[in-house]
Amino acid sequence: MTSEFDLPRADCGHALVRRQIDDAGGTATVAVCQHCGGRYYPESALQKR
């Protein structure tokens, strides 16, 4: 199954990397473009805990 981490950034075409970010409930894994800083939030990061 393809995930956010397997696809290039839609706006700039650069690769996405996994990053841990702090949120209100702890940490979440997001896909971040090292070129433009854009983020994709996997479904698991958006689910309520």
XYZ file of N, CA, C and O in Angstrom:
196
model
N 0.847 -1.180 0.000
C 0.000 0.000 0.000
C 0.888 1.238 0.000
O 1.831 1.339 0.781
N 0.580 2.177 -0.838
C 1.340 3.422 -0.931
C 0.973 4.333 0.225
O -0.187 4.463 0.581
N 1.983 4.970 0.817
C 1.728 5.920 1.905
C 2.239 7.294 1.506
O 2.864 7.471 0.459
N 2.014 8.274 2.353
C 2.469 9.640 2.118
C 3.985 9.704 1.937
O 4.506 10.578 1.262
N 4.695 8.775 2.545
C 6.151 8.801 2.530
C 6.729 8.265 1.221
O 7.900 8.442 0.938
N 5.896 7.617 0.399
C 6.345 7.038 -0.859
C 6.175 7.983 -2.046
O 6.673 7.713 -3.127
N 5.463 9.075 -1.864
C 5.130 9.984 -2.952
C 5.891 11.296 -2.838
O 6.213 11.738 -1.731
N 6.146 11.974 -3.962
C 6.779 13.295 -3.891
C 5.752 14.353 -3.485
O 4.541 14.139 -3.607
N 6.225 15.465 -3.029
C 5.357 16.596 -2.663
C 4.629 17.059 -3.913
O 5.234 17.280 -4.960
N 3.327 17.226 -3.847
C 2.515 17.596 -5.005
C 2.887 18.977 -5.553
O 2.876 19.192 -6.760
N 3.235 19.922 -4.682
C 3.504 21.293 -5.123
C 4.874 21.469 -5.763
O 5.011 22.184 -6.741
N 5.917 20.833 -5.202
C 7.276 21.078 -5.691
C 7.963 19.843 -6.262
O 9.011 19.947 -6.877
N 7.395 18.652 -6.037
C 7.944 17.430 -6.610
C 9.111 16.816 -5.853
O 9.665 15.820 -6.281
N 9.493 17.378 -4.718
C 10.609 16.842 -3.937
C 10.141 15.733 -2.988
O 8.962 15.629 -2.661
N 11.102 14.943 -2.529
C 10.810 13.806 -1.658
C 10.329 14.242 -0.278
O 10.699 15.310 0.216
N 9.521 13.387 0.329
C 9.037 13.603 1.694
C 9.787 12.691 2.641
O 10.151 11.575 2.295
N 10.020 13.181 3.860
C 10.699 12.393 4.882
C 9.826 12.350 6.131
O 8.998 13.223 6.366
N 10.032 11.314 6.942
C 9.285 11.170 8.198
C 9.863 12.111 9.248
O 11.075 12.211 9.400
N 8.986 12.777 9.982
C 9.385 13.622 11.101
C 8.410 13.422 12.242
O 7.212 13.231 12.027
N 8.906 13.468 13.445
C 8.075 13.431 14.648
C 7.821 14.878 15.061
O 8.755 15.680 15.130
N 6.566 15.219 15.308
C 6.233 16.548 15.803
C 5.475 16.402 17.108
O 4.811 15.401 17.350
N 5.590 17.408 17.960
C 4.853 17.426 19.217
C 3.452 17.951 18.960
O 3.260 18.896 18.202
N 2.478 17.305 19.587
C 1.109 17.803 19.549
C 0.544 17.744 20.953
O 1.233 17.364 21.890
N -0.702 18.110 21.111
C -1.301 18.191 22.443
C -1.292 16.861 23.185
O -1.223 16.830 24.406
N -1.347 15.733 22.455
C -1.433 14.432 23.095
C -0.128 13.660 23.102
O -0.100 12.494 23.424
N 0.969 14.274 22.694
C 2.248 13.578 22.635
C 2.983 13.917 21.359
O 3.227 15.076 21.086
N 3.291 12.886 20.550
C 3.956 13.128 19.282
C 3.175 12.474 18.146
O 2.410 11.543 18.364
N 3.389 12.987 16.950
C 2.751 12.425 15.762
C 3.791 12.349 14.661
O 4.711 13.167 14.595
N 3.658 11.384 13.778
C 4.543 11.250 12.637
C 3.893 11.927 11.442
O 2.730 11.673 11.131
N 4.625 12.829 10.768
C 4.137 13.509 9.576
C 5.161 13.350 8.459
O 6.318 13.005 8.697
N 4.735 13.601 7.237
C 5.618 13.589 6.072
C 5.963 15.041 5.750
O 5.066 15.855 5.522
N 7.258 15.382 5.744
C 7.703 16.755 5.541
C 8.623 16.837 4.332
O 9.493 16.001 4.143
N 8.435 17.884 3.525
C 9.319 18.147 2.396
C 10.504 18.956 2.899
O 10.327 20.038 3.472
N 11.711 18.448 2.678
C 12.911 19.165 3.116
C 13.192 20.382 2.240
O 13.933 21.267 2.625
N 12.574 20.437 1.064
C 12.806 21.557 0.144
C 11.934 22.763 0.490
O 12.430 23.863 0.644
N 10.623 22.539 0.613
C 9.712 23.674 0.826
C 9.085 23.711 2.220
O 8.436 24.687 2.581
N 9.250 22.633 2.999
C 8.698 22.611 4.353
C 7.244 22.182 4.441
O 6.677 22.139 5.526
N 6.631 21.877 3.299
C 5.242 21.432 3.297
C 5.080 20.140 4.075
O 5.991 19.324 4.142
N 3.905 19.960 4.678
C 3.641 18.764 5.477
C 2.407 18.040 4.980
O 1.440 18.647 4.550
N 2.461 16.717 5.069
C 1.305 15.860 4.871
C 1.082 15.133 6.185
O 2.032 14.655 6.802
N -0.160 15.058 6.602
C -0.504 14.389 7.841
C -1.170 13.056 7.533
O -2.289 13.039 7.026
N -0.480 11.945 7.804
C -1.094 10.634 7.580
C -2.380 10.507 8.397
O -2.542 11.162 9.435
N -3.276 9.683 7.936
C -4.557 9.488 8.619
C -4.361 9.163 10.095
O -5.097 9.651 10.949
N -3.340 8.379 10.409
C -3.099 8.007 11.812
C -2.774 9.231 12.668
O -3.059 9.242 13.863
N -2.192 10.268 12.090
C -1.864 11.475 12.845
C -3.112 12.318 13.102
O -3.138 13.131 14.014
N -4.146 12.130 12.294
C -5.347 12.938 12.409
C -6.425 12.300 13.261
O -7.381 12.964 13.657
N -6.284 11.021 13.577
C -7.291 10.326 14.385
C -7.237 10.805 15.823
O -6.159 11.076 16.361
N -8.401 10.888 16.438
C -8.445 11.249 17.870
C -7.864 10.134 18.696
O -8.018 8.969 18.388
N -7.198 10.514 19.742
C -6.590 9.510 20.637
C -7.437 9.307 21.851
O -8.146 10.056 22.317
